[in-house]
mmCIF file of C-alpha atoms in Angstrom:
data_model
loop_
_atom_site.group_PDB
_atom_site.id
_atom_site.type_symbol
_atom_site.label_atom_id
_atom_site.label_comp_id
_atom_site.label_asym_id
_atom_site.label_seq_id
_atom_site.Cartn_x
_atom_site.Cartn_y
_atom_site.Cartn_z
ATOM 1 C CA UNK A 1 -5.732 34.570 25.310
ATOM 2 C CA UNK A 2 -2.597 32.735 24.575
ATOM 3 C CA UNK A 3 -2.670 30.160 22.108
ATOM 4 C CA UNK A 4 -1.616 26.731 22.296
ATOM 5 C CA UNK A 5 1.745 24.950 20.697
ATOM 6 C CA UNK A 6 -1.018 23.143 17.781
ATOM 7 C CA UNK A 7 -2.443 26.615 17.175
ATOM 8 C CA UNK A 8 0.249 27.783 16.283
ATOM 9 C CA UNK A 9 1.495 24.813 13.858
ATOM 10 C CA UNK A 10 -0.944 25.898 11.497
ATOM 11 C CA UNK A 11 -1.588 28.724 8.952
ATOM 12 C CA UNK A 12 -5.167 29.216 8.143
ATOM 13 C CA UNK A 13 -7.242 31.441 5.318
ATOM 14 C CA UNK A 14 -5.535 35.230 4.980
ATOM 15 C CA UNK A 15 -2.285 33.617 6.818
ATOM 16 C CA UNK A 16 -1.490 31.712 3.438
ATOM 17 C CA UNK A 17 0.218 34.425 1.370
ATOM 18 C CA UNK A 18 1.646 31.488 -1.161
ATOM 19 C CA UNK A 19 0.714 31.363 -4.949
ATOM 20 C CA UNK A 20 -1.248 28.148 -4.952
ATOM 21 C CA UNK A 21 -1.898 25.621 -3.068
ATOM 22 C CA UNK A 22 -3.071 21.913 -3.285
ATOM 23 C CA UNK A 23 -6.431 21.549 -1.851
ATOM 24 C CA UNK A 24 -7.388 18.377 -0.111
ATOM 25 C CA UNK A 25 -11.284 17.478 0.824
ATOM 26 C CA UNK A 26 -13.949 15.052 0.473
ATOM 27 C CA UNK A 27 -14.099 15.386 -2.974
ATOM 28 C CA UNK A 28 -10.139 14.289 -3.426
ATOM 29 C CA UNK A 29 -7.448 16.940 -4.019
ATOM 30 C CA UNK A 30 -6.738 20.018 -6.272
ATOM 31 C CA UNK A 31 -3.868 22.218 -7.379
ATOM 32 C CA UNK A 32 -5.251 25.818 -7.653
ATOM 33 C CA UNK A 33 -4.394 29.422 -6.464
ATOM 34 C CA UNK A 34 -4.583 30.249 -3.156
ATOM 35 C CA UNK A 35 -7.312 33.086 -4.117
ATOM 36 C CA UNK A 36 -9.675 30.135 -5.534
ATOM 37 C CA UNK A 37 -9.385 27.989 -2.389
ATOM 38 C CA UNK A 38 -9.887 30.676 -0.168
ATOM 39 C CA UNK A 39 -13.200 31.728 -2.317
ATOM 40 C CA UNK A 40 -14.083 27.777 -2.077
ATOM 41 C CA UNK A 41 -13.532 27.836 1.596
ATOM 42 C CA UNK A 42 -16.230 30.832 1.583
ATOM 43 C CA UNK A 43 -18.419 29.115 -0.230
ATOM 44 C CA UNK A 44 -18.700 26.164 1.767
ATOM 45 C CA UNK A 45 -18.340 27.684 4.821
ATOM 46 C CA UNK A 46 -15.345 26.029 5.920
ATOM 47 C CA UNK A 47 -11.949 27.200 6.409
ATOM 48 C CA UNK A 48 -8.725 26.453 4.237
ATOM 49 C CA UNK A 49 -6.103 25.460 6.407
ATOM 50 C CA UNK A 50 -2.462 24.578 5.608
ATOM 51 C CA UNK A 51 -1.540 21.213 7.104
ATOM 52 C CA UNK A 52 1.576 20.914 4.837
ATOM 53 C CA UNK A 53 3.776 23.807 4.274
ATOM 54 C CA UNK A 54 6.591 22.429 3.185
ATOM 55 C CA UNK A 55 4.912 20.422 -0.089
ATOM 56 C CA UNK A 56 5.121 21.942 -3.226
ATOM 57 C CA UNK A 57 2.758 23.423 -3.555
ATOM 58 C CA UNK A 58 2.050 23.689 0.067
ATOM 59 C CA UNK A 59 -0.709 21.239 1.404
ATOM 60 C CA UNK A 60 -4.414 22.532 2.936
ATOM 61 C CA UNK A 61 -7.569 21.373 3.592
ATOM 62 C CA UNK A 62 -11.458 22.254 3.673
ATOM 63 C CA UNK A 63 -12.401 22.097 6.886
ATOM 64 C CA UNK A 64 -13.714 23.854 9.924
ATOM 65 C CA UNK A 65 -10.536 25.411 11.939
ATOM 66 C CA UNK A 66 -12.034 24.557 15.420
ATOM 67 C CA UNK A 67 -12.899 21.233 14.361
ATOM 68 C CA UNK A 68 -9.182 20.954 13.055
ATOM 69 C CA UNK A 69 -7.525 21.669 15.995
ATOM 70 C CA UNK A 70 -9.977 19.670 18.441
ATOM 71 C CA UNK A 71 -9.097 16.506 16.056
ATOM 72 C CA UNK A 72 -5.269 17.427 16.375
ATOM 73 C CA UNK A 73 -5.505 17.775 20.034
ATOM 74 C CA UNK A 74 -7.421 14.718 20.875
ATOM 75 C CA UNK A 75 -4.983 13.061 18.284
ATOM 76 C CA UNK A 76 -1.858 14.350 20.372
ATOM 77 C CA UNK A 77 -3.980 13.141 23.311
ATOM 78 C CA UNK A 78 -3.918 9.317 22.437
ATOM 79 C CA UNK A 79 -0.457 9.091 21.102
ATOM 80 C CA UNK A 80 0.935 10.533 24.151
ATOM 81 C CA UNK A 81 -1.318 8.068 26.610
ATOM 82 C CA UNK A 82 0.182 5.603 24.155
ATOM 83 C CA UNK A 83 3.768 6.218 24.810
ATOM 84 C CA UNK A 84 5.347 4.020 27.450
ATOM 85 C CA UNK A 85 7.217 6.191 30.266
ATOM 86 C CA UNK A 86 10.780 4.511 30.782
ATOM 87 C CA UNK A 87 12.098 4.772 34.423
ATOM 88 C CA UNK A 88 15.391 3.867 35.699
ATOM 89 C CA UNK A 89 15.513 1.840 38.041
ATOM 90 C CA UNK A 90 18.513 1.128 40.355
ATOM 91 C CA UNK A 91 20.036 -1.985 41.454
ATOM 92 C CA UNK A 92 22.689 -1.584 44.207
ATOM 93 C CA UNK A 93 25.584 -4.143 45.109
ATOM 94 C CA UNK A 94 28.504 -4.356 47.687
ATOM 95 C CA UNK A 95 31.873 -5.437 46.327
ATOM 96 C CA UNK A 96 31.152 -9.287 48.066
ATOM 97 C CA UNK A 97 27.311 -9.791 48.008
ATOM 98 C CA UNK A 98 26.501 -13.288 48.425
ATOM 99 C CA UNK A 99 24.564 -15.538 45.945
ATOM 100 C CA UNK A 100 21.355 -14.859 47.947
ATOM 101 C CA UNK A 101 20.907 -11.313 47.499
ATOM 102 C CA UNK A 102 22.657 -11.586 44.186
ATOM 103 C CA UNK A 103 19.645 -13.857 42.618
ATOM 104 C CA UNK A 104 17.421 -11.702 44.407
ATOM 105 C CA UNK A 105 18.456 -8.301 42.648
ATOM 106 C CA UNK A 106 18.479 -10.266 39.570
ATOM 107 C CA UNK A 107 14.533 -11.248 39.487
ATOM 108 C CA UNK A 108 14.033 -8.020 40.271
ATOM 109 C CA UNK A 109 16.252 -6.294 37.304
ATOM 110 C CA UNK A 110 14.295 -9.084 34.936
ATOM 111 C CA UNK A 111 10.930 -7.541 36.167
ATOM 112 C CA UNK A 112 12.163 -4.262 35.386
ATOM 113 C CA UNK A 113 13.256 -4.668 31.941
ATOM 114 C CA UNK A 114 10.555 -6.990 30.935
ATOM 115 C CA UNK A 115 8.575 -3.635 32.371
ATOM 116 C CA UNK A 116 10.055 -1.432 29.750
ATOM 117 C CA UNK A 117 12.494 0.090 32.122
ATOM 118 C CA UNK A 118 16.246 0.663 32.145
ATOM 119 C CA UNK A 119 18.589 -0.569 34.838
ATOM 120 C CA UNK A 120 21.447 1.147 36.098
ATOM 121 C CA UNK A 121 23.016 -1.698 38.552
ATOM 122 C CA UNK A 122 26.351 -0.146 40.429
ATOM 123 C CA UNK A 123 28.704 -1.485 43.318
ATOM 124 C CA UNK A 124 29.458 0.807 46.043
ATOM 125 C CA UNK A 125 32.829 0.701 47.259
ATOM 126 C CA UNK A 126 32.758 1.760 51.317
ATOM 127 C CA UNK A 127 35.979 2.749 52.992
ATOM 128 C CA UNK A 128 38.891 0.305 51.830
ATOM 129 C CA UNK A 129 36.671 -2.013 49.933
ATOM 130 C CA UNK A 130 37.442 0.238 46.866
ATOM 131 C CA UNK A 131 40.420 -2.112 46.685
ATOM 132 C CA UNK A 132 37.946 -4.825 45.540
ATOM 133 C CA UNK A 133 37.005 -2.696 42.289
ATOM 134 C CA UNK A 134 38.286 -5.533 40.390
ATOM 135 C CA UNK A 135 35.773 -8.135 42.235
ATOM 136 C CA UNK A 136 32.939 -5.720 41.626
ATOM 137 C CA UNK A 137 33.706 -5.305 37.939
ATOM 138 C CA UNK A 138 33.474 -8.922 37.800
ATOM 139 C CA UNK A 139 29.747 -9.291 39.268
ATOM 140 C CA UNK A 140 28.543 -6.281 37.540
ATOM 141 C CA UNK A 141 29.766 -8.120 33.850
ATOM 142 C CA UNK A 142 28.173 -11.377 34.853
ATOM 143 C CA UNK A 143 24.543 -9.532 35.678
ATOM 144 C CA UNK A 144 25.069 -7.818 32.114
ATOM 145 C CA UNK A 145 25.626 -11.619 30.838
ATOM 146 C CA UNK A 146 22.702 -13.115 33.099
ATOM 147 C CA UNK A 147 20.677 -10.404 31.686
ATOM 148 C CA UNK A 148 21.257 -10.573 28.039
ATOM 149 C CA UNK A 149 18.193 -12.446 27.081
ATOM 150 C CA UNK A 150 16.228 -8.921 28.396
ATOM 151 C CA UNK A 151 18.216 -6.295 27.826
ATOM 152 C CA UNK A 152 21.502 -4.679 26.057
ATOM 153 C CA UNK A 153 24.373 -2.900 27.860
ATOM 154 C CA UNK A 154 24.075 0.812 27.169
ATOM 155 C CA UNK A 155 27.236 1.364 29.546
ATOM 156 C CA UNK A 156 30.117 -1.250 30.317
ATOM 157 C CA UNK A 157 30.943 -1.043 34.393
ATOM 158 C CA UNK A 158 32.547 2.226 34.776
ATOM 159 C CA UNK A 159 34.100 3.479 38.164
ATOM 160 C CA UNK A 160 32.918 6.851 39.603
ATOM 161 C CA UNK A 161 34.105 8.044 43.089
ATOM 162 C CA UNK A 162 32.918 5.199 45.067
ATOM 163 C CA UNK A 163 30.552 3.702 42.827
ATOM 164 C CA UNK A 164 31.461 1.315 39.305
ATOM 165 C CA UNK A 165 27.721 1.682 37.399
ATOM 166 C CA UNK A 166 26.591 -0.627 34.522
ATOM 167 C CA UNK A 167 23.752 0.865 32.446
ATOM 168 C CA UNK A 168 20.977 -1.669 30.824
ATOM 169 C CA UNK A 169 18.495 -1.156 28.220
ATOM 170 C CA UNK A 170 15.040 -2.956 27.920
ATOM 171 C CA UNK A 171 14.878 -5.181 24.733
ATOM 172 C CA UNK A 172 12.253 -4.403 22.532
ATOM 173 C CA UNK A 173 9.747 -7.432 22.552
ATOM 174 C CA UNK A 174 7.581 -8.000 19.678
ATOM 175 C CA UNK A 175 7.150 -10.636 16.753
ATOM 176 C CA UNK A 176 9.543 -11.433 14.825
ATOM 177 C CA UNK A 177 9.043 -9.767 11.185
ATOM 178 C CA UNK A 178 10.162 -12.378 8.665
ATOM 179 C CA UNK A 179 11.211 -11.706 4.932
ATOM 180 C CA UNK A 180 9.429 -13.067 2.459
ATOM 181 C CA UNK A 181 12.218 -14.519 0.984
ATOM 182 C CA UNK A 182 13.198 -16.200 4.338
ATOM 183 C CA UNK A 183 9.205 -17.534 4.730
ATOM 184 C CA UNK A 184 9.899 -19.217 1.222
ATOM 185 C CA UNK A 185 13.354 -20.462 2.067
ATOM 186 C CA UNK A 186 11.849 -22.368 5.268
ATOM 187 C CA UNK A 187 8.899 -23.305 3.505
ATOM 188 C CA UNK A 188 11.035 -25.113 0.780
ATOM 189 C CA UNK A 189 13.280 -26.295 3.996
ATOM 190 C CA UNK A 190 10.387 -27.966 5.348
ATOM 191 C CA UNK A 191 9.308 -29.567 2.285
ATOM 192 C CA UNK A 192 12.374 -30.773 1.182
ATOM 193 C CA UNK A 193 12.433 -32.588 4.741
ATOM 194 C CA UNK A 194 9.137 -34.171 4.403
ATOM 195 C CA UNK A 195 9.585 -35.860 0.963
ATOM 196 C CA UNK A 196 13.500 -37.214 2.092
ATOM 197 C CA UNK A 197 10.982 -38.806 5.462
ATOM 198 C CA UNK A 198 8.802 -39.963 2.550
ATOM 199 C CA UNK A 199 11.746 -41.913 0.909
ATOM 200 C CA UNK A 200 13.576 -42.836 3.723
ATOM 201 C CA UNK A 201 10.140 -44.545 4.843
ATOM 202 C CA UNK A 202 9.501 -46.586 1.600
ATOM 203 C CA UNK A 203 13.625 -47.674 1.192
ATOM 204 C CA UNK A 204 12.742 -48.780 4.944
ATOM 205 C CA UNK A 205 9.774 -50.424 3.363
ATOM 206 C CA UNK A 206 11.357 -52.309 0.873
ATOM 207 C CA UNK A 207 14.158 -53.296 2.675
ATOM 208 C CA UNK A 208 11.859 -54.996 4.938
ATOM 209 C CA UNK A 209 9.746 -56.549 2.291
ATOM 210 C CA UNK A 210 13.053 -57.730 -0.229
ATOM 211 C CA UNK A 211 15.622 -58.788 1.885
ATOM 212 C CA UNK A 212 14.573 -58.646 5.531
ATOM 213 C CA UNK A 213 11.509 -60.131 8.396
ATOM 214 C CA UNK A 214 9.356 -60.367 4.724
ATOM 215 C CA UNK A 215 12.480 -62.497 3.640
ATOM 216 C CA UNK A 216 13.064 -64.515 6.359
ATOM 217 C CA UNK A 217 9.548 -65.493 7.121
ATOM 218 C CA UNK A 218 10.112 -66.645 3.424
ATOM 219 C CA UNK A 219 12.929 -68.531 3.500
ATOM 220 C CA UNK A 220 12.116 -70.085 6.954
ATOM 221 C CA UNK A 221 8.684 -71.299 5.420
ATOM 222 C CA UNK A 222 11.029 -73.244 2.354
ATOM 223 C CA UNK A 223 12.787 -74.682 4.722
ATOM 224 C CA UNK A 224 10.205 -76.217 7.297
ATOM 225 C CA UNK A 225 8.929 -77.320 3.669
ATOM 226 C CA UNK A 226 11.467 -78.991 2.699
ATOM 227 C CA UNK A 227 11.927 -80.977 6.383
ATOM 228 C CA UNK A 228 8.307 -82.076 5.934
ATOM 229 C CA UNK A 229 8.907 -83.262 2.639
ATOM 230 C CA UNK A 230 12.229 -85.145 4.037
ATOM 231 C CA UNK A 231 10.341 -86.822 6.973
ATOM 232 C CA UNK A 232 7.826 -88.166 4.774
ATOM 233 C CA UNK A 233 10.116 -89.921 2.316
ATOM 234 C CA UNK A 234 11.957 -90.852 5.061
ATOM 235 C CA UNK A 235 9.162 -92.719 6.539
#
């Protein structure tokens, strides 16, 4: 029976012809000939297998071989139904296409890259159109630009035989991974701002109470004071 690509990854028990090994198991890990691990294997009826052979020493482990390779495979399994399958996916354009269709193509190339997928947009040149390669250069630059904000030009608009193609590559979208140095520097940022609110709101505070409505009221109750006081000596 032919064995599978994992299968064959791995040495295991008489197909270890090193010195010693490092032994890894439940326990924790080892350094000890490979004679001694393979009589440990035996005695726990296990298997040593060598997941590491490029350590030094090389790298194995106590464990059942068939249960190895079933955790391997299933292992392989999930990264692979993990990875995202990128597509290309075409966008095609006439040397004159009108703002309609235009938009259009564009919503669609948007979907596409938000998708994970790459975009190879081109302008086909039919009969003497080709003498509007210039025009067609032109739109193809302004969907890279329109496009920027989801994906990066892999290729600038190049002309082949009838056809000028512009190659775009999805943006990878994720959270933003900040420094801690940078989360300090805004923190500090944002502090700084709230204590100069703090004094511009008491220097508004005392303005108003010193020399401004507080004052005024003031003064303007003096005065109507002083007019009463007036009127009565006057009468």
């Amino acid at each position: 029976m032919k064995k599978d690509k994992i299968s064959n990854q791995y040495r295991v028990n008489e197909q270890i012809h090193v010195r010693e090994v490092r032994v890894i198991s439940d326990a924790g890990s080892e350094v000890m000939s490979t004679r001694q691990a393979l009589e440990l294997a035996r005695q726990q009826d296990v298997d040593l297998v060598e997941i590491s052979p490029n350590a030094q020493p090389p790298v194995c482990r106590l464990i059942d071989y068939s249960k190895f390779l079933y955790q391997q495979k299933k292992k392989a399994k999930e990264m692979k139904a993990k990875q995202v399958k990128i597509e290309i996916k075409e966008i095609r354009f006439g040397p004159q296409t009108d703002e309609h269709d235009y938009q259009f193509k564009l919503k669609h190339a948007q979907e596409f890259l938000t998708e994970g997928n790459r975009v190879r947009a081109y302008v086909f040149f039919r009969g003497r159109s080709i003498l509007f390669k210039e025009q067609g250069e032109v739109l193809l630059l302004r969907f890279a630009t329109d496009l920027e904000n989801y994906g990066k030009v892999e290729q600038m608009p190049k002309l082949e035989g009838k056809k000028m193609f512009l190659y775009i590559a999805p943006k990878k979208i994720g959270v933003e991974k900040k420094s801690q140095q940078r989360r300090d520097r805004e923190q500090a940022v944002e502090e700084a701002n709230v204590v100069k609110k703090q004094q511009i709101e008491t220097e508004e505070s005392q303005v108003v109470n010193d020399g401004g409505l507080f004052a005024n009221i003031k003064n303007g109750s003096d005065v109507l004071k002083k007019l009463q006081i007036e009127d009565s000596a006057a009468e």
